[in-house]
PDB file of C-alpha atoms in Angstrom:
ATOM      1  CA  MET A 139      67.016 -16.888 -29.939  1.00  0.00           C
ATOM      2  CA  THR A 140      68.250 -14.070 -32.155  1.00  0.00           C
ATOM      3  CA  TYR A 141      71.590 -12.400 -31.533  1.00  0.00           C
ATOM      4  CA  PHE A 142      72.499  -8.979 -32.819  1.00  0.00           C
ATOM      5  CA  THR A 143      76.003  -7.780 -33.438  1.00  0.00           C
ATOM      6  CA  ARG A 144      77.645  -4.605 -32.127  1.00  0.00           C
ATOM      7  CA  ALA A 145      76.424  -1.434 -33.750  1.00  0.00           C
ATOM      8  CA  THR A 146      76.349   2.302 -33.277  1.00  0.00           C
ATOM      9  CA  THR A 147      73.447   3.786 -31.316  1.00  0.00           C
ATOM     10  CA  ALA A 148      71.454   4.758 -34.425  1.00  0.00           C
ATOM     11  CA  ALA A 149      72.188   1.416 -36.042  1.00  0.00           C
ATOM     12  CA  GLY A 150      71.230  -0.331 -32.802  1.00  0.00           C
ATOM     13  CA  VAL A 151      67.772   1.190 -33.006  1.00  0.00           C
ATOM     14  CA  LEU A 152      67.470   0.066 -36.616  1.00  0.00           C
ATOM     15  CA  LEU A 153      68.605  -3.433 -35.642  1.00  0.00           C
ATOM     16  CA  ALA A 154      65.915  -3.623 -33.007  1.00  0.00           C
ATOM     17  CA  ALA A 155      63.313  -2.450 -35.514  1.00  0.00           C
ATOM     18  CA  ALA A 156      64.530  -4.961 -38.081  1.00  0.00           C
ATOM     19  CA  GLY A 157      64.350  -7.729 -35.492  1.00  0.00           C
ATOM     20  CA  LEU A 158      60.737  -6.903 -34.778  1.00  0.00           C
ATOM     21  CA  LEU A 159      59.942  -6.861 -38.480  1.00  0.00           C
ATOM     22  CA  ALA A 160      61.954  -9.962 -39.346  1.00  0.00           C
ATOM     23  CA  ALA A 161      58.853 -12.023 -39.898  1.00  0.00           C
ATOM     24  CA  GLY A 162      57.366  -9.381 -42.202  1.00  0.00           C
ATOM     25  CA  PRO A 163      58.301  -8.408 -45.728  1.00  0.00           C
ATOM     26  CA  ALA A 164      61.601  -6.636 -46.319  1.00  0.00           C
ATOM     27  CA  HIS A 165      59.918  -3.575 -47.806  1.00  0.00           C
ATOM     28  CA  ALA A 166      58.408  -2.826 -44.368  1.00  0.00           C
ATOM     29  CA  VAL A 167      61.815  -1.649 -43.124  1.00  0.00           C
ATOM     30  CA  SER A 168      62.882   0.049 -46.368  1.00  0.00           C
ATOM     31  CA  ARG A 169      61.065   3.285 -45.557  1.00  0.00           C
ATOM     32  CA  ASP A 170      63.220   3.701 -42.445  1.00  0.00           C
ATOM     33  CA  VAL A 171      66.667   2.677 -43.734  1.00  0.00           C
ATOM     34  CA  PRO A 172      68.300   4.864 -46.385  1.00  0.00           C
ATOM     35  CA  GLY A 173      70.616   3.547 -49.112  1.00  0.00           C
ATOM     36  CA  ASN A 174      71.673  -0.044 -49.657  1.00  0.00           C
ATOM     37  CA  TRP A 175      70.895  -2.431 -46.800  1.00  0.00           C
ATOM     38  CA  LEU A 176      70.218  -6.094 -46.103  1.00  0.00           C
ATOM     39  CA  TYR A 177      68.728  -7.806 -43.062  1.00  0.00           C
ATOM     40  CA  LEU A 178      70.874 -10.932 -42.739  1.00  0.00           C
ATOM     41  CA  THR A 179      70.242 -14.157 -40.842  1.00  0.00           C
ATOM     42  CA  VAL A 180      72.414 -17.227 -40.415  1.00  0.00           C
ATOM     43  CA  THR A 181      70.686 -20.280 -38.960  1.00  0.00           C
ATOM     44  CA  LYS A 182      72.569 -23.389 -37.892  1.00  0.00           C
ATOM     45  CA  GLY A 183      70.786 -26.426 -39.260  1.00  0.00           C
ATOM     46  CA  ASP A 184      67.729 -25.950 -41.398  1.00  0.00           C
ATOM     47  CA  ALA A 185      65.550 -22.848 -41.581  1.00  0.00           C
ATOM     48  CA  ARG A 186      63.329 -24.117 -38.738  1.00  0.00           C
ATOM     49  CA  SER A 187      66.140 -24.091 -36.147  1.00  0.00           C
ATOM     50  CA  ASN A 188      66.120 -21.665 -33.229  1.00  0.00           C
ATOM     51  CA  ASP A 189      69.901 -21.093 -33.446  1.00  0.00           C
ATOM     52  CA  THR A 190      69.831 -17.911 -35.548  1.00  0.00           C
ATOM     53  CA  HIS A 191      72.186 -14.942 -35.656  1.00  0.00           C
ATOM     54  CA  ALA A 192      71.071 -11.727 -37.358  1.00  0.00           C
ATOM     55  CA  ALA A 193      72.332  -8.292 -38.343  1.00  0.00           C
ATOM     56  CA  LEU A 194      71.200  -5.310 -40.342  1.00  0.00           C
ATOM     57  CA  LEU A 195      73.971  -4.555 -42.851  1.00  0.00           C
ATOM     58  CA  MET A 196      73.937  -0.971 -44.050  1.00  0.00           C
ATOM     59  CA  CYS A 197      76.358   0.113 -46.753  1.00  0.00           C
ATOM     60  CA  ASP A 198      76.034   3.905 -46.923  1.00  0.00           C
ATOM     61  CA  PRO A 199      78.436   4.021 -44.937  1.00  0.00           C
ATOM     62  CA  PRO A 200      79.261   0.371 -44.133  1.00  0.00           C
ATOM     63  CA  ARG A 201      78.100  -0.743 -40.678  1.00  0.00           C
ATOM     64  CA  GLY A 202      76.081  -3.509 -39.090  1.00  0.00           C
ATOM     65  CA  HIS A 203      78.540  -6.308 -38.355  1.00  0.00           C
ATOM     66  CA  ALA A 204      82.255  -6.862 -37.819  1.00  0.00           C
ATOM     67  CA  ARG A 205      83.113  -7.149 -41.534  1.00  0.00           C
ATOM     68  CA  ALA A 206      80.626  -4.627 -42.921  1.00  0.00           C
ATOM     69  CA  ALA A 207      83.123  -2.894 -45.247  1.00  0.00           C
ATOM     70  CA  GLU A 208      84.148  -6.199 -46.864  1.00  0.00           C
ATOM     71  CA  ALA A 209      80.524  -7.374 -47.100  1.00  0.00           C
ATOM     72  CA  CYS A 210      79.463  -4.122 -48.760  1.00  0.00           C
ATOM     73  CA  ALA A 211      82.387  -4.413 -51.194  1.00  0.00           C
ATOM     74  CA  ASP A 212      81.383  -8.015 -52.051  1.00  0.00           C
ATOM     75  CA  LEU A 213      77.817  -6.868 -52.697  1.00  0.00           C
ATOM     76  CA  SER A 214      78.849  -3.782 -54.669  1.00  0.00           C
ATOM     77  CA  ALA A 215      80.856  -5.971 -57.042  1.00  0.00           C
ATOM     78  CA  THR A 216      77.685  -7.955 -57.895  1.00  0.00           C
ATOM     79  CA  ASP A 217      75.153  -5.107 -57.697  1.00  0.00           C
ATOM     80  CA  GLY A 218      73.683  -6.603 -54.525  1.00  0.00           C
ATOM     81  CA  ASP A 219      73.227 -10.137 -55.908  1.00  0.00           C
ATOM     82  CA  VAL A 220      74.535 -12.505 -53.211  1.00  0.00           C
ATOM     83  CA  GLY A 221      74.266 -15.484 -55.563  1.00  0.00           C
ATOM     84  CA  ARG A 222      76.751 -13.909 -58.002  1.00  0.00           C
ATOM     85  CA  ILE A 223      79.573 -13.397 -55.474  1.00  0.00           C
ATOM     86  CA  PRO A 224      82.535 -15.300 -56.960  1.00  0.00           C
ATOM     87  CA  PRO A 225      83.345 -18.400 -54.891  1.00  0.00           C
ATOM     88  CA  LYS A 226      86.657 -18.371 -53.080  1.00  0.00           C
ATOM     89  CA  ASP A 227      89.181 -21.110 -53.836  1.00  0.00           C
ATOM     90  CA  VAL A 228      89.264 -22.874 -50.456  1.00  0.00           C
ATOM     91  CA  VAL A 229      89.337 -26.437 -49.228  1.00  0.00           C
ATOM     92  CA  CYS A 230      86.503 -27.219 -46.803  1.00  0.00           C
ATOM     93  CA  PRO A 231      86.395 -30.347 -44.631  1.00  0.00           C
ATOM     94  CA  MET A 232      83.714 -32.827 -45.643  1.00  0.00           C
ATOM     95  CA  ILE A 233      81.754 -32.441 -42.421  1.00  0.00           C
ATOM     96  CA  TYR A 234      78.036 -31.971 -42.889  1.00  0.00           C
ATOM     97  CA  SER A 235      76.927 -29.127 -40.617  1.00  0.00           C
ATOM     98  CA  PRO A 236      74.278 -27.230 -42.582  1.00  0.00           C
ATOM     99  CA  VAL A 237      73.662 -23.497 -42.301  1.00  0.00           C
ATOM    100  CA  THR A 238      70.780 -21.613 -43.854  1.00  0.00           C
ATOM    101  CA  VAL A 239      71.287 -17.985 -44.792  1.00  0.00           C
ATOM    102  CA  HIS A 240      68.714 -15.367 -45.697  1.00  0.00           C
ATOM    103  CA  ALA A 241      69.275 -11.838 -46.965  1.00  0.00           C
ATOM    104  CA  ARG A 242      66.403  -9.509 -47.611  1.00  0.00           C
ATOM    105  CA  GLY A 243      66.417  -5.795 -48.145  1.00  0.00           C
ATOM    106  CA  GLN A 244      67.137  -3.185 -50.764  1.00  0.00           C
ATOM    107  CA  TRP A 245      70.051  -2.631 -53.139  1.00  0.00           C
ATOM    108  CA  ASN A 246      70.038   0.251 -55.622  1.00  0.00           C
ATOM    109  CA  LYS A 247      66.270   0.595 -55.038  1.00  0.00           C
ATOM    110  CA  ARG A 248      65.641  -3.064 -55.957  1.00  0.00           C
ATOM    111  CA  THR A 249      64.272  -5.648 -53.558  1.00  0.00           C
ATOM    112  CA  VAL A 250      66.739  -8.366 -52.532  1.00  0.00           C
ATOM    113  CA  ASP A 251      65.507 -11.726 -51.242  1.00  0.00           C
ATOM    114  CA  PHE A 252      68.167 -14.460 -51.152  1.00  0.00           C
ATOM    115  CA  GLN A 253      67.976 -17.738 -49.231  1.00  0.00           C
ATOM    116  CA  GLU A 254      70.238 -20.772 -49.459  1.00  0.00           C
ATOM    117  CA  THR A 255      71.308 -23.737 -47.332  1.00  0.00           C
ATOM    118  CA  TYR A 256      74.999 -24.667 -47.453  1.00  0.00           C
ATOM    119  CA  ALA A 257      76.594 -27.937 -46.323  1.00  0.00           C
ATOM    120  CA  SER A 258      78.820 -26.177 -43.769  1.00  0.00           C
ATOM    121  CA  PRO A 259      79.894 -22.730 -42.538  1.00  0.00           C
ATOM    122  CA  CYS A 260      83.101 -23.148 -44.571  1.00  0.00           C
ATOM    123  CA  VAL A 261      81.152 -23.628 -47.808  1.00  0.00           C
ATOM    124  CA  MET A 262      78.894 -20.688 -46.890  1.00  0.00           C
ATOM    125  CA  LYS A 263      81.895 -18.373 -46.427  1.00  0.00           C
ATOM    126  CA  ALA A 264      83.497 -19.607 -49.646  1.00  0.00           C
ATOM    127  CA  ARG A 265      80.330 -18.867 -51.624  1.00  0.00           C
ATOM    128  CA  THR A 266      79.131 -15.640 -49.972  1.00  0.00           C
ATOM    129  CA  GLY A 267      82.332 -13.841 -48.998  1.00  0.00           C
ATOM    130  CA  SER A 268      81.938 -11.615 -45.957  1.00  0.00           C
ATOM    131  CA  VAL A 269      78.202 -11.030 -46.316  1.00  0.00           C
ATOM    132  CA  PHE A 270      77.144 -13.617 -43.709  1.00  0.00           C
ATOM    133  CA  ALA A 271      80.272 -13.328 -41.490  1.00  0.00           C
ATOM    134  CA  LEU A 272      78.164 -12.303 -38.499  1.00  0.00           C
ATOM    135  CA  ASP A 273      80.216 -14.088 -35.834  1.00  0.00           C
ATOM    136  CA  ASP A 274      83.641 -12.653 -36.772  1.00  0.00           C
TER     137      ASP A 274
END
């Protein structure tokens, strides 16, 4: 089941459209969403799990999930490259509870497609900042 976060009415329509197109390529949505945007998913377990949360993060202006402004700032600092977000200095418990994240969309007119599996939600947050903070 896919869960969407709170959004404005216009963003809600875009979220619904992104949800329908989630299985398709990211460029299918890019004609409808202006500026910098990423369709984000966080899946508990491996990528085949049904426990997935999703949001359409738009950054012109920031909206799409509870920490959109921070997520857009994290992405702006790395020109939209999720993998280059500086890791935070945190201590995470050594409990294996994998999460798989996927970001696809457009940043400064370039296609973004990032996917990674982290050992736990704590490690995910330490490595990706606010980008995948969909449940906050």
